[in-house]
JSON list of C-alpha atoms in Angstrom, two decimals:
[
{"chain": "A", "resi": 1, "resn": "MET", "atom": "CA", "xyz": [-24.96, -62.02, -26.03]},
{"chain": "A", "resi": 2, "resn": "ALA", "atom": "CA", "xyz": [-22.46, -61.00, -28.50]},
{"chain": "A", "resi": 3, "resn": "GLU", "atom": "CA", "xyz": [-20.93, -57.30, -27.81]},
{"chain": "A", "resi": 4, "resn": "ASP", "atom": "CA", "xyz": [-21.42, -54.46, -30.03]},
{"chain": "A", "resi": 5, "resn": "PRO", "atom": "CA", "xyz": [-18.33, -53.27, -31.41]},
{"chain": "A", "resi": 6, "resn": "ILE", "atom": "CA", "xyz": [-19.68, -49.72, -32.21]},
{"chain": "A", "resi": 7, "resn": "ALA", "atom": "CA", "xyz": [-20.98, -49.60, -28.61]},
{"chain": "A", "resi": 8, "resn": "GLN", "atom": "CA", "xyz": [-17.62, -50.55, -27.09]},
{"chain": "A", "resi": 9, "resn": "SER", "atom": "CA", "xyz": [-15.55, -48.31, -29.37]},
{"chain": "A", "resi": 10, "resn": "GLN", "atom": "CA", "xyz": [-17.95, -45.28, -28.37]},
{"chain": "A", "resi": 11, "resn": "ILE", "atom": "CA", "xyz": [-17.94, -46.41, -24.55]},
{"chain": "A", "resi": 12, "resn": "SER", "atom": "CA", "xyz": [-13.74, -46.42, -25.11]},
{"chain": "A", "resi": 13, "resn": "ALA", "atom": "CA", "xyz": [-13.98, -43.13, -26.47]},
{"chain": "A", "resi": 14, "resn": "LEU", "atom": "CA", "xyz": [-15.93, -41.71, -23.83]},
{"chain": "A", "resi": 15, "resn": "THR", "atom": "CA", "xyz": [-13.92, -43.52, -21.24]},
{"chain": "A", "resi": 16, "resn": "ARG", "atom": "CA", "xyz": [-10.68, -41.55, -22.70]},
{"chain": "A", "resi": 17, "resn": "ARG", "atom": "CA", "xyz": [-12.67, -38.48, -22.85]},
{"chain": "A", "resi": 18, "resn": "PHE", "atom": "CA", "xyz": [-13.56, -38.50, -19.31]},
{"chain": "A", "resi": 19, "resn": "GLU", "atom": "CA", "xyz": [-9.93, -39.51, -18.40]},
{"chain": "A", "resi": 20, "resn": "GLN", "atom": "CA", "xyz": [-8.46, -36.96, -20.19]},
{"chain": "A", "resi": 21, "resn": "GLY", "atom": "CA", "xyz": [-10.78, -34.39, -18.98]},
{"chain": "A", "resi": 22, "resn": "GLN", "atom": "CA", "xyz": [-10.02, -35.55, -15.04]},
{"chain": "A", "resi": 23, "resn": "GLU", "atom": "CA", "xyz": [-6.15, -35.18, -15.87]},
{"chain": "A", "resi": 24, "resn": "THR", "atom": "CA", "xyz": [-6.77, -31.82, -17.08]},
{"chain": "A", "resi": 25, "resn": "THR", "atom": "CA", "xyz": [-8.79, -30.63, -14.08]},
{"chain": "A", "resi": 26, "resn": "VAL", "atom": "CA", "xyz": [-6.41, -32.13, -11.69]},
{"chain": "A", "resi": 27, "resn": "ARG", "atom": "CA", "xyz": [-3.74, -30.29, -13.38]},
{"chain": "A", "resi": 28, "resn": "GLU", "atom": "CA", "xyz": [-5.71, -26.87, -13.43]},
{"chain": "A", "resi": 29, "resn": "PHE", "atom": "CA", "xyz": [-6.43, -27.57, -9.93]},
{"chain": "A", "resi": 30, "resn": "GLY", "atom": "CA", "xyz": [-2.88, -27.85, -9.45]},
{"chain": "A", "resi": 31, "resn": "ILE", "atom": "CA", "xyz": [-2.20, -24.68, -11.06]},
{"chain": "A", "resi": 32, "resn": "VAL", "atom": "CA", "xyz": [-4.90, -22.64, -9.47]},
{"chain": "A", "resi": 33, "resn": "LYS", "atom": "CA", "xyz": [-3.62, -23.99, -6.00]},
{"chain": "A", "resi": 34, "resn": "SER", "atom": "CA", "xyz": [0.06, -22.85, -6.75]},
{"chain": "A", "resi": 35, "resn": "ASP", "atom": "CA", "xyz": [-1.20, -19.35, -7.85]},
{"chain": "A", "resi": 36, "resn": "LEU", "atom": "CA", "xyz": [-3.32, -19.16, -4.75]},
{"chain": "A", "resi": 37, "resn": "THR", "atom": "CA", "xyz": [-0.40, -19.83, -2.81]},
{"chain": "A", "resi": 38, "resn": "ALA", "atom": "CA", "xyz": [1.67, -17.27, -4.45]},
{"chain": "A", "resi": 39, "resn": "VAL", "atom": "CA", "xyz": [-1.11, -14.73, -3.87]},
{"chain": "A", "resi": 40, "resn": "ARG", "atom": "CA", "xyz": [-1.24, -15.66, -0.18]},
{"chain": "A", "resi": 41, "resn": "LEU", "atom": "CA", "xyz": [2.55, -14.79, 0.06]},
{"chain": "A", "resi": 42, "resn": "GLN", "atom": "CA", "xyz": [2.07, -11.46, -1.58]},
{"chain": "A", "resi": 43, "resn": "VAL", "atom": "CA", "xyz": [-0.80, -10.40, 0.61]},
{"chain": "A", "resi": 44, "resn": "GLY", "atom": "CA", "xyz": [1.29, -11.35, 3.49]},
{"chain": "A", "resi": 45, "resn": "ASN", "atom": "CA", "xyz": [4.26, -9.34, 2.34]},
{"chain": "A", "resi": 46, "resn": "LEU", "atom": "CA", "xyz": [2.26, -6.15, 1.46]},
{"chain": "A", "resi": 47, "resn": "ASP", "atom": "CA", "xyz": [0.46, -6.81, 5.02]},
{"chain": "A", "resi": 48, "resn": "GLN", "atom": "CA", "xyz": [4.01, -6.55, 6.49]},
{"chain": "A", "resi": 49, "resn": "LYS", "atom": "CA", "xyz": [4.73, -3.39, 4.49]},
{"chain": "A", "resi": 50, "resn": "VAL", "atom": "CA", "xyz": [1.54, -1.60, 5.30]},
{"chain": "A", "resi": 51, "resn": "GLY", "atom": "CA", "xyz": [2.33, -2.35, 9.04]},
{"chain": "A", "resi": 52, "resn": "GLY", "atom": "CA", "xyz": [5.65, -0.65, 8.24]},
{"chain": "A", "resi": 53, "resn": "LEU", "atom": "CA", "xyz": [3.98, 2.30, 6.64]},
{"chain": "A", "resi": 54, "resn": "ASP", "atom": "CA", "xyz": [1.64, 2.92, 9.57]},
{"chain": "A", "resi": 55, "resn": "GLU", "atom": "CA", "xyz": [4.88, 3.21, 11.79]},
{"chain": "A", "resi": 56, "resn": "LYS", "atom": "CA", "xyz": [6.13, 5.57, 9.28]},
{"chain": "A", "resi": 57, "resn": "VAL", "atom": "CA", "xyz": [2.72, 7.70, 8.97]},
{"chain": "A", "resi": 58, "resn": "THR", "atom": "CA", "xyz": [2.64, 7.63, 12.88]},
{"chain": "A", "resi": 59, "resn": "LYS", "atom": "CA", "xyz": [6.13, 9.11, 13.21]},
{"chain": "A", "resi": 60, "resn": "LEU", "atom": "CA", "xyz": [6.00, 11.54, 10.23]},
{"chain": "A", "resi": 61, "resn": "ALA", "atom": "CA", "xyz": [2.51, 13.00, 11.94]},
{"chain": "A", "resi": 62, "resn": "GLU", "atom": "CA", "xyz": [4.73, 13.36, 15.35]},
{"chain": "A", "resi": 63, "resn": "ASP", "atom": "CA", "xyz": [7.43, 15.32, 13.59]},
{"chain": "A", "resi": 64, "resn": "MET", "atom": "CA", "xyz": [5.11, 17.49, 11.52]},
{"chain": "A", "resi": 65, "resn": "SER", "atom": "CA", "xyz": [3.54, 18.40, 14.72]},
{"chain": "A", "resi": 66, "resn": "ALA", "atom": "CA", "xyz": [6.64, 19.31, 16.39]},
{"chain": "A", "resi": 67, "resn": "VAL", "atom": "CA", "xyz": [7.62, 21.51, 13.46]},
{"chain": "A", "resi": 68, "resn": "ASN", "atom": "CA", "xyz": [4.19, 23.25, 13.50]},
{"chain": "A", "resi": 69, "resn": "ALA", "atom": "CA", "xyz": [4.79, 23.83, 17.46]},
{"chain": "A", "resi": 70, "resn": "ARG", "atom": "CA", "xyz": [8.31, 25.25, 16.41]},
{"chain": "A", "resi": 71, "resn": "LEU", "atom": "CA", "xyz": [7.12, 27.15, 13.75]},
{"chain": "A", "resi": 72, "resn": "ASP", "atom": "CA", "xyz": [4.25, 28.86, 15.94]},
{"chain": "A", "resi": 73, "resn": "ALA", "atom": "CA", "xyz": [7.08, 29.51, 18.57]},
{"chain": "A", "resi": 74, "resn": "LEU", "atom": "CA", "xyz": [9.24, 31.48, 16.08]},
{"chain": "A", "resi": 75, "resn": "ALA", "atom": "CA", "xyz": [6.15, 33.27, 14.45]},
{"chain": "A", "resi": 76, "resn": "GLY", "atom": "CA", "xyz": [5.41, 34.56, 18.07]},
{"chain": "A", "resi": 77, "resn": "GLU", "atom": "CA", "xyz": [9.20, 35.56, 18.21]},
{"chain": "A", "resi": 78, "resn": "VAL", "atom": "CA", "xyz": [9.00, 37.54, 14.81]},
{"chain": "A", "resi": 79, "resn": "ARG", "atom": "CA", "xyz": [5.76, 39.06, 16.03]},
{"chain": "A", "resi": 80, "resn": "THR", "atom": "CA", "xyz": [7.24, 40.11, 19.27]},
{"chain": "A", "resi": 81, "resn": "GLY", "atom": "CA", "xyz": [10.36, 41.42, 17.24]},
{"chain": "A", "resi": 82, "resn": "ASN", "atom": "CA", "xyz": [8.42, 43.31, 14.97]},
{"chain": "A", "resi": 83, "resn": "ALA", "atom": "CA", "xyz": [6.68, 45.13, 17.98]},
{"chain": "A", "resi": 84, "resn": "LYS", "atom": "CA", "xyz": [9.82, 46.15, 19.16]},
{"chain": "A", "resi": 85, "resn": "ILE", "atom": "CA", "xyz": [11.27, 47.40, 15.93]},
{"chain": "A", "resi": 86, "resn": "VAL", "atom": "CA", "xyz": [7.96, 49.52, 15.56]},
{"chain": "A", "resi": 87, "resn": "GLU", "atom": "CA", "xyz": [8.02, 50.71, 18.75]},
{"chain": "A", "resi": 88, "resn": "LEU", "atom": "CA", "xyz": [11.70, 51.88, 18.49]},
{"chain": "A", "resi": 89, "resn": "LEU", "atom": "CA", "xyz": [10.88, 53.36, 15.35]},
{"chain": "A", "resi": 90, "resn": "SER", "atom": "CA", "xyz": [7.86, 55.37, 16.76]},
{"chain": "A", "resi": 91, "resn": "GLN", "atom": "CA", "xyz": [10.15, 56.72, 19.48]},
{"chain": "A", "resi": 92, "resn": "LEU", "atom": "CA", "xyz": [12.28, 58.24, 16.84]},
{"chain": "A", "resi": 93, "resn": "VAL", "atom": "CA", "xyz": [9.84, 59.81, 14.87]},
{"chain": "A", "resi": 94, "resn": "GLY", "atom": "CA", "xyz": [10.06, 63.71, 14.99]},
{"chain": "A", "resi": 95, "resn": "LYS", "atom": "CA", "xyz": [13.69, 63.21, 16.44]},
{"chain": "A", "resi": 96, "resn": "ASN", "atom": "CA", "xyz": [16.42, 64.74, 14.69]},
{"chain": "A", "resi": 97, "resn": "PRO", "atom": "CA", "xyz": [18.94, 62.09, 13.79]},
{"chain": "A", "resi": 98, "resn": "ASN", "atom": "CA", "xyz": [22.07, 64.32, 14.36]},
{"chain": "A", "resi": 99, "resn": "ALA", "atom": "CA", "xyz": [21.26, 64.81, 17.61]},
{"chain": "A", "resi": 100, "resn": "SER", "atom": "CA", "xyz": [22.84, 62.65, 20.48]}
]
């Protein structure tokens, strides 16, 4: 049976298209794989940075607790000092400032 040149030409064209499609798919897969590797590295770096931030936030919270405790103590001292001032001023009310 004689081969049909038109059919052979169409088969060759389809084969070329298929092979080109495979090459494109392989190339695009490589690009996606490379991008995925880069994303994984970035996620790993971000994970390390977040871990470092956790430690810093914990330290900051501890420092803020210490500052708040010191401010509370100072407020108590100010209230005590104010009370003493009021007491001393109350003792002076009605006294002659020139008397010793």
